[in-house]
Amino acid sequence: MTLIKSISGIRGTIGGPTGQGLTPLDVVKYAAAYGTWVTTQNTDSKLVVIGRDARLSGDMVSRLVAATLQGLGLDVLDLGLSTTPTVELVVPARRAAGGIILTASHNPKQWNALKLLNAQGEFISDSEGHQVLALADSEAFDFAPVTKLGSYQTDDTTLTAHIDAILALPLVDVEAIRKHKFRVVVDAVNSSGGIAVPQLLAALGVETVEKLHCEPTGDFAHNPEPLPENLRDIAKILEKGGFDLGIVVDPDVDRLALVSENGEMFGEEYTLVAVADYVLKANGGGNTVSNRSSTRALR
């Protein structure tokens, strides 16, 4: 069993003794710490947005988090199966006080995590993270009386709204994509990308979308980290010919790997570089900003 507590969130394997894995009690403790921190921020909003990937523990963890936040008097907007970028966009769009993404990203199915966002839809800062951890250690939680419990609502339209926002970007040429009649294979490792990516490609006018591991069961068909050694299934399909591109995402759809038409990996390092090259050319040059966990290839 493993439980990792850091400023970026709480990540662990499901089960085991309290404090040694991500048990229900640990989920409640850290959700309460985050919710308590939210109530100390200078915001008029009491709304917290939550969304999750499809991993097996996701529904359980989501219900625990939602109930804990309501118990603190916070209102919860539950996006259900979603993506990390979608939750990040919805937080400021709904003027929420913060958000929690329930995903262990590229970690295997026995893992889950609480990724914590501020009111701007960004990951909380170093100092904010330490405040949340201190609250968890002290367990200084003040839950609301019954007349002031928070509300709970769901919204299954936000993914469509996110796709509409992508289509509205000036550098996204839907007509050019449609004219090429692309044939694309998608590997979404049995998580929420199996919903999001095919829907996006259809909206972009991609002619054929071949779905591989796109049922959002949470029972990952392979190691979910999009590295070449984990992507042999999609590579074999592309090697046979008939497709223009392979798209692979991790469980919460914040990592993208592209596979060339011959089955060779394009590489995550080059994906951001290729996009930056396109954007800079369209805008007559400029500078780029990235962190080390993205790539150093932009330097």
PDB file of C-alpha atoms in Angstrom:
ATOM      1  CA  MET A   1       0.000   0.000   0.000  1.00  0.00           C
ATOM      2  CA  THR A   2       1.185   3.532  -0.769  1.00  0.00           C
ATOM      3  CA  LEU A   3      -0.002   7.018   0.204  1.00  0.00           C
ATOM      4  CA  ILE A   4       1.853  10.024  -1.209  1.00  0.00           C
ATOM      5  CA  LYS A   5       1.029  13.434   0.264  1.00  0.00           C
ATOM      6  CA  SER A   6       2.327  16.398  -1.698  1.00  0.00           C
ATOM      7  CA  ILE A   7       1.446  19.995  -2.474  1.00  0.00           C
ATOM      8  CA  SER A   8      -0.074  18.935  -5.800  1.00  0.00           C
ATOM      9  CA  GLY A   9      -2.521  16.515  -4.215  1.00  0.00           C
ATOM     10  CA  ILE A  10      -2.965  13.190  -2.507  1.00  0.00           C
ATOM     11  CA  ARG A  11      -2.164  10.003  -4.395  1.00  0.00           C
ATOM     12  CA  GLY A  12      -2.228   6.413  -3.259  1.00  0.00           C
ATOM     13  CA  THR A  13      -3.229   2.830  -3.807  1.00  0.00           C
ATOM     14  CA  ILE A  14      -6.738   1.853  -2.814  1.00  0.00           C
ATOM     15  CA  GLY A  15      -7.157  -0.151   0.379  1.00  0.00           C
ATOM     16  CA  GLY A  16      -4.987  -1.153   3.299  1.00  0.00           C
ATOM     17  CA  PRO A  17      -4.652   0.403   6.750  1.00  0.00           C
ATOM     18  CA  THR A  18      -5.597   4.040   7.240  1.00  0.00           C
ATOM     19  CA  GLY A  19      -2.655   6.321   6.533  1.00  0.00           C
ATOM     20  CA  GLN A  20      -0.839   3.714   4.470  1.00  0.00           C
ATOM     21  CA  GLY A  21      -3.060   3.709   1.387  1.00  0.00           C
ATOM     22  CA  LEU A  22      -5.846   5.812  -0.067  1.00  0.00           C
ATOM     23  CA  THR A  23      -8.581   4.421   2.172  1.00  0.00           C
ATOM     24  CA  PRO A  24     -12.066   5.953   2.507  1.00  0.00           C
ATOM     25  CA  LEU A  25     -10.965   7.628   5.749  1.00  0.00           C
ATOM     26  CA  ASP A  26      -7.948   9.150   4.010  1.00  0.00           C
ATOM     27  CA  VAL A  27     -10.136  10.409   1.166  1.00  0.00           C
ATOM     28  CA  VAL A  28     -12.474  12.108   3.643  1.00  0.00           C
ATOM     29  CA  LYS A  29      -9.586  13.568   5.651  1.00  0.00           C
ATOM     30  CA  TYR A  30      -7.876  15.227   2.706  1.00  0.00           C
ATOM     31  CA  ALA A  31     -11.117  16.293   1.041  1.00  0.00           C
ATOM     32  CA  ALA A  32     -12.070  17.948   4.340  1.00  0.00           C
ATOM     33  CA  ALA A  33      -8.672  19.644   4.546  1.00  0.00           C
ATOM     34  CA  TYR A  34      -9.037  21.012   1.026  1.00  0.00           C
ATOM     35  CA  GLY A  35     -12.642  22.074   1.637  1.00  0.00           C
ATOM     36  CA  THR A  36     -11.636  23.835   4.834  1.00  0.00           C
ATOM     37  CA  TRP A  37      -8.876  25.638   2.944  1.00  0.00           C
ATOM     38  CA  VAL A  38     -11.404  26.719   0.296  1.00  0.00           C
ATOM     39  CA  THR A  39     -13.589  28.316   2.973  1.00  0.00           C
ATOM     40  CA  THR A  40     -10.644  30.501   4.049  1.00  0.00           C
ATOM     41  CA  GLN A  41     -10.096  31.967   0.587  1.00  0.00           C
ATOM     42  CA  ASN A  42     -11.340  35.410  -0.366  1.00  0.00           C
ATOM     43  CA  THR A  43     -14.125  34.320  -2.666  1.00  0.00           C
ATOM     44  CA  ASP A  44     -17.881  34.757  -2.650  1.00  0.00           C
ATOM     45  CA  SER A  45     -18.340  31.320  -4.179  1.00  0.00           C
ATOM     46  CA  LYS A  46     -19.058  28.157  -2.222  1.00  0.00           C
ATOM     47  CA  LEU A  47     -18.974  25.980  -5.337  1.00  0.00           C
ATOM     48  CA  VAL A  48     -16.408  23.223  -5.872  1.00  0.00           C
ATOM     49  CA  VAL A  49     -16.245  21.369  -9.193  1.00  0.00           C
ATOM     50  CA  ILE A  50     -15.312  17.689  -9.201  1.00  0.00           C
ATOM     51  CA  GLY A  51     -14.732  15.274 -12.061  1.00  0.00           C
ATOM     52  CA  ARG A  52     -13.083  11.896 -12.446  1.00  0.00           C
ATOM     53  CA  ASP A  53     -11.545   9.414 -14.813  1.00  0.00           C
ATOM     54  CA  ALA A  54     -13.018   5.922 -15.230  1.00  0.00           C
ATOM     55  CA  ARG A  55     -10.743   3.951 -12.916  1.00  0.00           C
ATOM     56  CA  LEU A  56     -12.426   1.265 -10.818  1.00  0.00           C
ATOM     57  CA  SER A  57     -12.365   3.224  -7.546  1.00  0.00           C
ATOM     58  CA  GLY A  58     -13.533   6.465  -9.135  1.00  0.00           C
ATOM     59  CA  ASP A  59     -17.212   6.315  -8.249  1.00  0.00           C
ATOM     60  CA  MET A  60     -16.501   5.453  -4.612  1.00  0.00           C
ATOM     61  CA  VAL A  61     -13.896   8.193  -4.221  1.00  0.00           C
ATOM     62  CA  SER A  62     -16.128  10.726  -5.966  1.00  0.00           C
ATOM     63  CA  ARG A  63     -19.060  10.054  -3.639  1.00  0.00           C
ATOM     64  CA  LEU A  64     -16.829  10.328  -0.576  1.00  0.00           C
ATOM     65  CA  VAL A  65     -15.379  13.645  -1.750  1.00  0.00           C
ATOM     66  CA  ALA A  66     -18.758  15.118  -2.685  1.00  0.00           C
ATOM     67  CA  ALA A  67     -20.353  14.197   0.642  1.00  0.00           C
ATOM     68  CA  THR A  68     -17.404  15.577   2.608  1.00  0.00           C
ATOM     69  CA  LEU A  69     -17.521  18.902   0.792  1.00  0.00           C
ATOM     70  CA  GLN A  70     -21.277  19.135   1.324  1.00  0.00           C
ATOM     71  CA  GLY A  71     -20.697  18.429   4.999  1.00  0.00           C
ATOM     72  CA  LEU A  72     -18.499  21.520   5.137  1.00  0.00           C
ATOM     73  CA  GLY A  73     -21.297  23.627   3.656  1.00  0.00           C
ATOM     74  CA  LEU A  74     -19.815  23.730   0.155  1.00  0.00           C
ATOM     75  CA  ASP A  75     -21.871  23.246  -2.995  1.00  0.00           C
ATOM     76  CA  VAL A  76     -20.686  20.506  -5.353  1.00  0.00           C
ATOM     77  CA  LEU A  77     -20.916  20.416  -9.143  1.00  0.00           C
ATOM     78  CA  ASP A  78     -20.138  16.864 -10.237  1.00  0.00           C
ATOM     79  CA  LEU A  79     -19.086  16.447 -13.874  1.00  0.00           C
ATOM     80  CA  GLY A  80     -18.910  12.665 -13.568  1.00  0.00           C
ATOM     81  CA  LEU A  81     -16.621  11.024 -16.119  1.00  0.00           C
ATOM     82  CA  SER A  82     -14.544  13.906 -17.401  1.00  0.00           C
ATOM     83  CA  THR A  83     -11.023  15.003 -18.287  1.00  0.00           C
ATOM     84  CA  THR A  84      -8.496  17.023 -16.342  1.00  0.00           C
ATOM     85  CA  PRO A  85      -8.515  19.877 -18.907  1.00  0.00           C
ATOM     86  CA  THR A  86     -12.328  19.979 -18.822  1.00  0.00           C
ATOM     87  CA  VAL A  87     -12.474  20.344 -15.037  1.00  0.00           C
ATOM     88  CA  GLU A  88      -9.780  23.022 -15.215  1.00  0.00           C
ATOM     89  CA  LEU A  89     -11.890  25.003 -17.702  1.00  0.00           C
ATOM     90  CA  VAL A  90     -15.180  24.588 -15.846  1.00  0.00           C
ATOM     91  CA  VAL A  91     -13.861  25.956 -12.522  1.00  0.00           C
ATOM     92  CA  PRO A  92     -13.363  29.562 -13.725  1.00  0.00           C
ATOM     93  CA  ALA A  93     -16.261  29.331 -16.194  1.00  0.00           C
ATOM     94  CA  ARG A  94     -18.668  28.615 -13.320  1.00  0.00           C
ATOM     95  CA  ARG A  95     -16.849  31.022 -10.993  1.00  0.00           C
ATOM     96  CA  ALA A  96     -16.216  28.193  -8.582  1.00  0.00           C
ATOM     97  CA  ALA A  97     -14.034  28.461  -5.507  1.00  0.00           C
ATOM     98  CA  GLY A  98     -11.962  25.496  -6.635  1.00  0.00           C
ATOM     99  CA  GLY A  99     -11.997  22.010  -8.042  1.00  0.00           C
ATOM    100  CA  ILE A 100     -10.860  18.465  -7.392  1.00  0.00           C
ATOM    101  CA  ILE A 101      -9.888  16.088 -10.180  1.00  0.00           C
ATOM    102  CA  LEU A 102     -10.158  12.474  -9.084  1.00  0.00           C
ATOM    103  CA  THR A 103      -7.486  10.679 -11.059  1.00  0.00           C
ATOM    104  CA  ALA A 104      -4.101   9.092 -10.576  1.00  0.00           C
ATOM    105  CA  SER A 105      -3.179  10.157 -14.104  1.00  0.00           C
ATOM    106  CA  HIS A 106      -0.921   7.563 -15.780  1.00  0.00           C
ATOM    107  CA  ASN A 107      -0.647   5.321 -12.702  1.00  0.00           C
ATOM    108  CA  PRO A 108      -2.107   1.777 -12.848  1.00  0.00           C
ATOM    109  CA  LYS A 109      -5.704   0.975 -11.921  1.00  0.00           C
ATOM    110  CA  GLN A 110      -5.054   0.297  -8.214  1.00  0.00           C
ATOM    111  CA  TRP A 111      -4.130   3.968  -7.765  1.00  0.00           C
ATOM    112  CA  ASN A 112      -6.315   7.030  -7.373  1.00  0.00           C
ATOM    113  CA  ALA A 113      -5.728  10.614  -6.311  1.00  0.00           C
ATOM    114  CA  LEU A 114      -7.183  13.996  -5.454  1.00  0.00           C
ATOM    115  CA  LYS A 115      -5.705  16.732  -7.656  1.00  0.00           C
ATOM    116  CA  LEU A 116      -6.479  20.124  -6.160  1.00  0.00           C
ATOM    117  CA  LEU A 117      -7.337  23.293  -8.095  1.00  0.00           C
ATOM    118  CA  ASN A 118      -7.710  26.937  -7.095  1.00  0.00           C
ATOM    119  CA  ALA A 119     -10.431  29.330  -8.276  1.00  0.00           C
ATOM    120  CA  GLN A 120      -8.557  29.949 -11.539  1.00  0.00           C
ATOM    121  CA  GLY A 121      -8.685  26.262 -12.427  1.00  0.00           C
ATOM    122  CA  GLU A 122      -4.945  25.964 -11.829  1.00  0.00           C
ATOM    123  CA  PHE A 123      -3.165  23.548  -9.524  1.00  0.00           C
ATOM    124  CA  ILE A 124      -2.749  25.073  -6.089  1.00  0.00           C
ATOM    125  CA  SER A 125       0.600  26.682  -5.314  1.00  0.00           C
ATOM    126  CA  ASP A 126       3.372  25.410  -3.064  1.00  0.00           C
ATOM    127  CA  SER A 127       2.276  27.562  -0.130  1.00  0.00           C
ATOM    128  CA  GLU A 128      -1.390  26.670  -0.626  1.00  0.00           C
ATOM    129  CA  GLY A 129      -0.508  22.991  -0.769  1.00  0.00           C
ATOM    130  CA  HIS A 130       1.332  23.210   2.524  1.00  0.00           C
ATOM    131  CA  GLN A 131      -1.700  24.917   4.066  1.00  0.00           C
ATOM    132  CA  VAL A 132      -3.920  22.018   2.973  1.00  0.00           C
ATOM    133  CA  LEU A 133      -1.478  19.442   4.345  1.00  0.00           C
ATOM    134  CA  ALA A 134      -1.258  21.315   7.661  1.00  0.00           C
ATOM    135  CA  LEU A 135      -5.048  21.323   7.945  1.00  0.00           C
ATOM    136  CA  ALA A 136      -5.089  17.587   7.277  1.00  0.00           C
ATOM    137  CA  ASP A 137      -2.485  16.970   9.975  1.00  0.00           C
ATOM    138  CA  SER A 138      -4.383  19.057  12.533  1.00  0.00           C
ATOM    139  CA  GLU A 139      -7.811  17.752  11.489  1.00  0.00           C
ATOM    140  CA  ALA A 140      -9.187  21.153  12.481  1.00  0.00           C
ATOM    141  CA  PHE A 141     -12.401  20.707  10.518  1.00  0.00           C
ATOM    142  CA  ASP A 142     -15.600  22.584  11.348  1.00  0.00           C
ATOM    143  CA  PHE A 143     -18.507  20.852   9.643  1.00  0.00           C
ATOM    144  CA  ALA A 144     -21.758  22.646   8.862  1.00  0.00           C
ATOM    145  CA  PRO A 145     -25.003  22.199  10.827  1.00  0.00           C
ATOM    146  CA  VAL A 146     -27.845  20.414   9.084  1.00  0.00           C
ATOM    147  CA  THR A 147     -29.496  23.633   7.906  1.00  0.00           C
ATOM    148  CA  LYS A 148     -26.321  24.776   6.131  1.00  0.00           C
ATOM    149  CA  LEU A 149     -25.210  21.642   4.312  1.00  0.00           C
ATOM    150  CA  GLY A 150     -24.000  22.187   0.768  1.00  0.00           C
ATOM    151  CA  SER A 151     -25.949  21.278  -2.350  1.00  0.00           C
ATOM    152  CA  TYR A 152     -25.113  18.647  -4.956  1.00  0.00           C
ATOM    153  CA  GLN A 153     -25.758  18.790  -8.682  1.00  0.00           C
ATOM    154  CA  THR A 154     -24.468  17.044 -11.776  1.00  0.00           C
ATOM    155  CA  ASP A 155     -23.719  18.360 -15.252  1.00  0.00           C
ATOM    156  CA  ASP A 156     -23.042  16.093 -18.226  1.00  0.00           C
ATOM    157  CA  THR A 157     -22.853  18.925 -20.781  1.00  0.00           C
ATOM    158  CA  THR A 158     -19.413  20.302 -19.956  1.00  0.00           C
ATOM    159  CA  LEU A 159     -17.472  17.992 -22.269  1.00  0.00           C
ATOM    160  CA  THR A 160     -19.562  19.188 -25.206  1.00  0.00           C
ATOM    161  CA  ALA A 161     -18.989  22.794 -24.129  1.00  0.00           C
ATOM    162  CA  HIS A 162     -15.250  22.102 -23.955  1.00  0.00           C
ATOM    163  CA  ILE A 163     -15.276  20.697 -27.492  1.00  0.00           C
ATOM    164  CA  ASP A 164     -17.239  23.720 -28.725  1.00  0.00           C
ATOM    165  CA  ALA A 165     -14.563  25.961 -27.210  1.00  0.00           C
ATOM    166  CA  ILE A 166     -11.870  24.011 -29.063  1.00  0.00           C
ATOM    167  CA  LEU A 167     -13.731  24.341 -32.363  1.00  0.00           C
ATOM    168  CA  ALA A 168     -13.977  28.099 -31.802  1.00  0.00           C
ATOM    169  CA  LEU A 169     -10.204  28.538 -31.534  1.00  0.00           C
ATOM    170  CA  PRO A 170      -8.980  30.619 -34.494  1.00  0.00           C
ATOM    171  CA  LEU A 171      -6.111  28.228 -35.264  1.00  0.00           C
ATOM    172  CA  VAL A 172      -8.355  25.157 -35.477  1.00  0.00           C
ATOM    173  CA  ASP A 173      -9.289  24.748 -39.158  1.00  0.00           C
ATOM    174  CA  VAL A 174     -12.216  22.340 -39.106  1.00  0.00           C
ATOM    175  CA  GLU A 175     -12.832  22.618 -42.843  1.00  0.00           C
ATOM    176  CA  ALA A 176      -9.242  21.688 -43.677  1.00  0.00           C
ATOM    177  CA  ILE A 177      -9.473  18.643 -41.420  1.00  0.00           C
ATOM    178  CA  ARG A 178     -12.781  17.587 -42.953  1.00  0.00           C
ATOM    179  CA  LYS A 179     -11.428  17.877 -46.500  1.00  0.00           C
ATOM    180  CA  HIS A 180      -8.565  15.487 -45.754  1.00  0.00           C
ATOM    181  CA  LYS A 181     -10.990  12.698 -44.736  1.00  0.00           C
ATOM    182  CA  PHE A 182      -8.629  11.444 -42.064  1.00  0.00           C
ATOM    183  CA  ARG A 183      -8.806   7.924 -40.673  1.00  0.00           C
ATOM    184  CA  VAL A 184      -7.654   7.822 -37.043  1.00  0.00           C
ATOM    185  CA  VAL A 185      -7.179   5.104 -34.415  1.00  0.00           C
ATOM    186  CA  VAL A 186      -7.780   6.093 -30.771  1.00  0.00           C
ATOM    187  CA  ASP A 187      -6.461   4.207 -27.722  1.00  0.00           C
ATOM    188  CA  ALA A 188      -8.035   5.635 -24.564  1.00  0.00           C
ATOM    189  CA  VAL A 189      -6.932   2.852 -22.182  1.00  0.00           C
ATOM    190  CA  ASN A 190     -10.537   2.162 -21.099  1.00  0.00           C
ATOM    191  CA  SER A 191     -11.033   5.541 -19.441  1.00  0.00           C
ATOM    192  CA  SER A 192     -12.810   8.838 -20.030  1.00  0.00           C
ATOM    193  CA  GLY A 193     -10.757   9.624 -23.115  1.00  0.00           C
ATOM    194  CA  GLY A 194     -12.808   6.926 -24.813  1.00  0.00           C
ATOM    195  CA  ILE A 195     -15.726   9.339 -24.585  1.00  0.00           C
ATOM    196  CA  ALA A 196     -13.926  12.645 -25.095  1.00  0.00           C
ATOM    197  CA  VAL A 197     -11.490  11.972 -27.931  1.00  0.00           C
ATOM    198  CA  PRO A 198     -13.851  10.250 -30.416  1.00  0.00           C
ATOM    199  CA  GLN A 199     -16.436  12.975 -29.766  1.00  0.00           C
ATOM    200  CA  LEU A 200     -13.842  15.665 -30.471  1.00  0.00           C
ATOM    201  CA  LEU A 201     -12.621  13.947 -33.636  1.00  0.00           C
ATOM    202  CA  ALA A 202     -16.175  13.594 -34.932  1.00  0.00           C
ATOM    203  CA  ALA A 203     -16.776  17.300 -34.321  1.00  0.00           C
ATOM    204  CA  LEU A 204     -13.564  18.077 -36.220  1.00  0.00           C
ATOM    205  CA  GLY A 205     -14.829  16.172 -39.239  1.00  0.00           C
ATOM    206  CA  VAL A 206     -12.528  13.149 -39.052  1.00  0.00           C
ATOM    207  CA  GLU A 207     -14.020  10.627 -41.464  1.00  0.00           C
ATOM    208  CA  THR A 208     -13.225   7.396 -39.607  1.00  0.00           C
ATOM    209  CA  VAL A 209     -12.474   6.875 -35.920  1.00  0.00           C
ATOM    210  CA  GLU A 210     -11.359   3.370 -34.992  1.00  0.00           C
ATOM    211  CA  LYS A 211     -11.834   2.890 -31.252  1.00  0.00           C
ATOM    212  CA  LEU A 212      -9.324   0.761 -29.356  1.00  0.00           C
ATOM    213  CA  HIS A 213      -9.766   0.287 -25.596  1.00  0.00           C
ATOM    214  CA  CYS A 214     -12.337   3.087 -25.554  1.00  0.00           C
ATOM    215  CA  GLU A 215     -14.976   1.521 -23.299  1.00  0.00           C
ATOM    216  CA  PRO A 216     -14.696   3.523 -20.032  1.00  0.00           C
ATOM    217  CA  THR A 217     -14.640   0.479 -17.751  1.00  0.00           C
ATOM    218  CA  GLY A 218     -11.590   1.564 -15.752  1.00  0.00           C
ATOM    219  CA  ASP A 219     -10.095  -1.890 -16.206  1.00  0.00           C
ATOM    220  CA  PHE A 220      -7.073  -0.661 -18.133  1.00  0.00           C
ATOM    221  CA  ALA A 221      -6.116  -2.879 -21.072  1.00  0.00           C
ATOM    222  CA  HIS A 222      -2.425  -2.027 -20.652  1.00  0.00           C
ATOM    223  CA  ASN A 223      -0.146   0.114 -18.516  1.00  0.00           C
ATOM    224  CA  PRO A 224      -1.793   3.544 -18.893  1.00  0.00           C
ATOM    225  CA  GLU A 225       1.408   5.541 -19.251  1.00  0.00           C
ATOM    226  CA  PRO A 226       1.579   6.387 -22.990  1.00  0.00           C
ATOM    227  CA  LEU A 227       5.088   5.074 -23.618  1.00  0.00           C
ATOM    228  CA  PRO A 228       6.106   3.038 -26.707  1.00  0.00           C
ATOM    229  CA  GLU A 229       6.398  -0.236 -24.790  1.00  0.00           C
ATOM    230  CA  ASN A 230       2.756   0.107 -23.663  1.00  0.00           C
ATOM    231  CA  LEU A 231       1.307   0.928 -27.079  1.00  0.00           C
ATOM    232  CA  ARG A 232       1.943  -2.211 -29.094  1.00  0.00           C
ATOM    233  CA  ASP A 233      -1.770  -2.810 -29.810  1.00  0.00           C
ATOM    234  CA  ILE A 234      -2.299   0.476 -31.625  1.00  0.00           C
ATOM    235  CA  ALA A 235       1.081   0.212 -33.359  1.00  0.00           C
ATOM    236  CA  LYS A 236       0.103  -3.163 -34.851  1.00  0.00           C
ATOM    237  CA  ILE A 237      -3.134  -1.725 -36.256  1.00  0.00           C
ATOM    238  CA  LEU A 238      -1.320   1.196 -37.872  1.00  0.00           C
ATOM    239  CA  GLU A 239       1.420  -1.027 -39.288  1.00  0.00           C
ATOM    240  CA  LYS A 240      -1.226  -2.824 -41.366  1.00  0.00           C
ATOM    241  CA  GLY A 241      -2.039   0.421 -43.188  1.00  0.00           C
ATOM    242  CA  GLY A 242      -5.299   2.191 -43.902  1.00  0.00           C
ATOM    243  CA  PHE A 243      -5.023   4.840 -41.196  1.00  0.00           C
ATOM    244  CA  ASP A 244      -3.401   8.260 -41.086  1.00  0.00           C
ATOM    245  CA  LEU A 245      -2.732   8.675 -37.383  1.00  0.00           C
ATOM    246  CA  GLY A 246      -2.929   7.067 -33.958  1.00  0.00           C
ATOM    247  CA  ILE A 247      -3.941   9.023 -30.857  1.00  0.00           C
ATOM    248  CA  VAL A 248      -3.236   7.759 -27.349  1.00  0.00           C
ATOM    249  CA  VAL A 249      -4.248   9.463 -24.108  1.00  0.00           C
ATOM    250  CA  ASP A 250      -3.789   8.596 -20.456  1.00  0.00           C
ATOM    251  CA  PRO A 251      -6.805   7.968 -18.162  1.00  0.00           C
ATOM    252  CA  ASP A 252      -7.551  11.650 -17.420  1.00  0.00           C
ATOM    253  CA  VAL A 253      -6.613  12.900 -20.909  1.00  0.00           C
ATOM    254  CA  ASP A 254      -3.891  15.342 -19.914  1.00  0.00           C
ATOM    255  CA  ARG A 255      -1.167  13.408 -21.710  1.00  0.00           C
ATOM    256  CA  LEU A 256      -1.153  12.842 -25.452  1.00  0.00           C
ATOM    257  CA  ALA A 257       0.978  10.535 -27.564  1.00  0.00           C
ATOM    258  CA  LEU A 258       0.761  10.405 -31.344  1.00  0.00           C
ATOM    259  CA  VAL A 259       1.553   7.371 -33.472  1.00  0.00           C
ATOM    260  CA  SER A 260       2.528   7.785 -37.127  1.00  0.00           C
ATOM    261  CA  GLU A 261       0.716   6.032 -39.951  1.00  0.00           C
ATOM    262  CA  ASN A 262       3.430   3.343 -40.073  1.00  0.00           C
ATOM    263  CA  GLY A 263       3.081   2.479 -36.381  1.00  0.00           C
ATOM    264  CA  GLU A 264       6.132   4.411 -35.203  1.00  0.00           C
ATOM    265  CA  MET A 265       5.813   6.649 -32.147  1.00  0.00           C
ATOM    266  CA  PHE A 266       5.900  10.372 -32.798  1.00  0.00           C
ATOM    267  CA  GLY A 267       6.863  10.915 -29.168  1.00  0.00           C
ATOM    268  CA  GLU A 268       5.409  13.083 -26.415  1.00  0.00           C
ATOM    269  CA  GLU A 269       8.473  15.335 -26.456  1.00  0.00           C
ATOM    270  CA  TYR A 270       7.767  16.299 -30.062  1.00  0.00           C
ATOM    271  CA  THR A 271       3.996  16.740 -29.743  1.00  0.00           C
ATOM    272  CA  LEU A 272       4.219  20.020 -27.850  1.00  0.00           C
ATOM    273  CA  VAL A 273       7.075  21.174 -30.079  1.00  0.00           C
ATOM    274  CA  ALA A 274       5.002  20.530 -33.211  1.00  0.00           C
ATOM    275  CA  VAL A 275       2.036  22.434 -31.783  1.00  0.00           C
ATOM    276  CA  ALA A 276       4.256  25.318 -30.666  1.00  0.00           C
ATOM    277  CA  ASP A 277       5.816  25.467 -34.130  1.00  0.00           C
ATOM    278  CA  TYR A 278       2.364  25.724 -35.727  1.00  0.00           C
ATOM    279  CA  VAL A 279       1.158  28.395 -33.293  1.00  0.00           C
ATOM    280  CA  LEU A 280       4.321  30.493 -33.558  1.00  0.00           C
ATOM    281  CA  LYS A 281       4.268  30.416 -37.357  1.00  0.00           C
ATOM    282  CA  ALA A 282       0.618  31.456 -37.400  1.00  0.00           C
ATOM    283  CA  ASN A 283       1.351  34.361 -35.055  1.00  0.00           C
ATOM    284  CA  GLY A 284       4.575  35.556 -36.623  1.00  0.00           C
ATOM    285  CA  GLY A 285       6.879  34.191 -33.927  1.00  0.00           C
ATOM    286  CA  GLY A 286       7.115  34.820 -30.208  1.00  0.00           C
ATOM    287  CA  ASN A 287       8.157  33.040 -27.028  1.00  0.00           C
ATOM    288  CA  THR A 288       7.001  29.848 -25.349  1.00  0.00           C
ATOM    289  CA  VAL A 289       6.666  28.958 -21.682  1.00  0.00           C
ATOM    290  CA  SER A 290       6.681  25.400 -20.366  1.00  0.00           C
ATOM    291  CA  ASN A 291       7.670  23.527 -17.242  1.00  0.00           C
ATOM    292  CA  ARG A 292      10.273  20.790 -17.012  1.00  0.00           C
ATOM    293  CA  SER A 293       7.682  18.048 -16.711  1.00  0.00           C
ATOM    294  CA  SER A 294       6.310  19.039 -20.132  1.00  0.00           C
ATOM    295  CA  THR A 295       9.497  19.233 -22.183  1.00  0.00           C
ATOM    296  CA  ARG A 296      12.827  21.026 -22.430  1.00  0.00           C
ATOM    297  CA  ALA A 297      12.738  20.687 -26.212  1.00  0.00           C
ATOM    298  CA  LEU A 298      11.088  24.105 -26.554  1.00  0.00           C
ATOM    299  CA  ARG A 299      14.192  25.884 -25.279  1.00  0.00           C
TER     300      ARG A 299
END
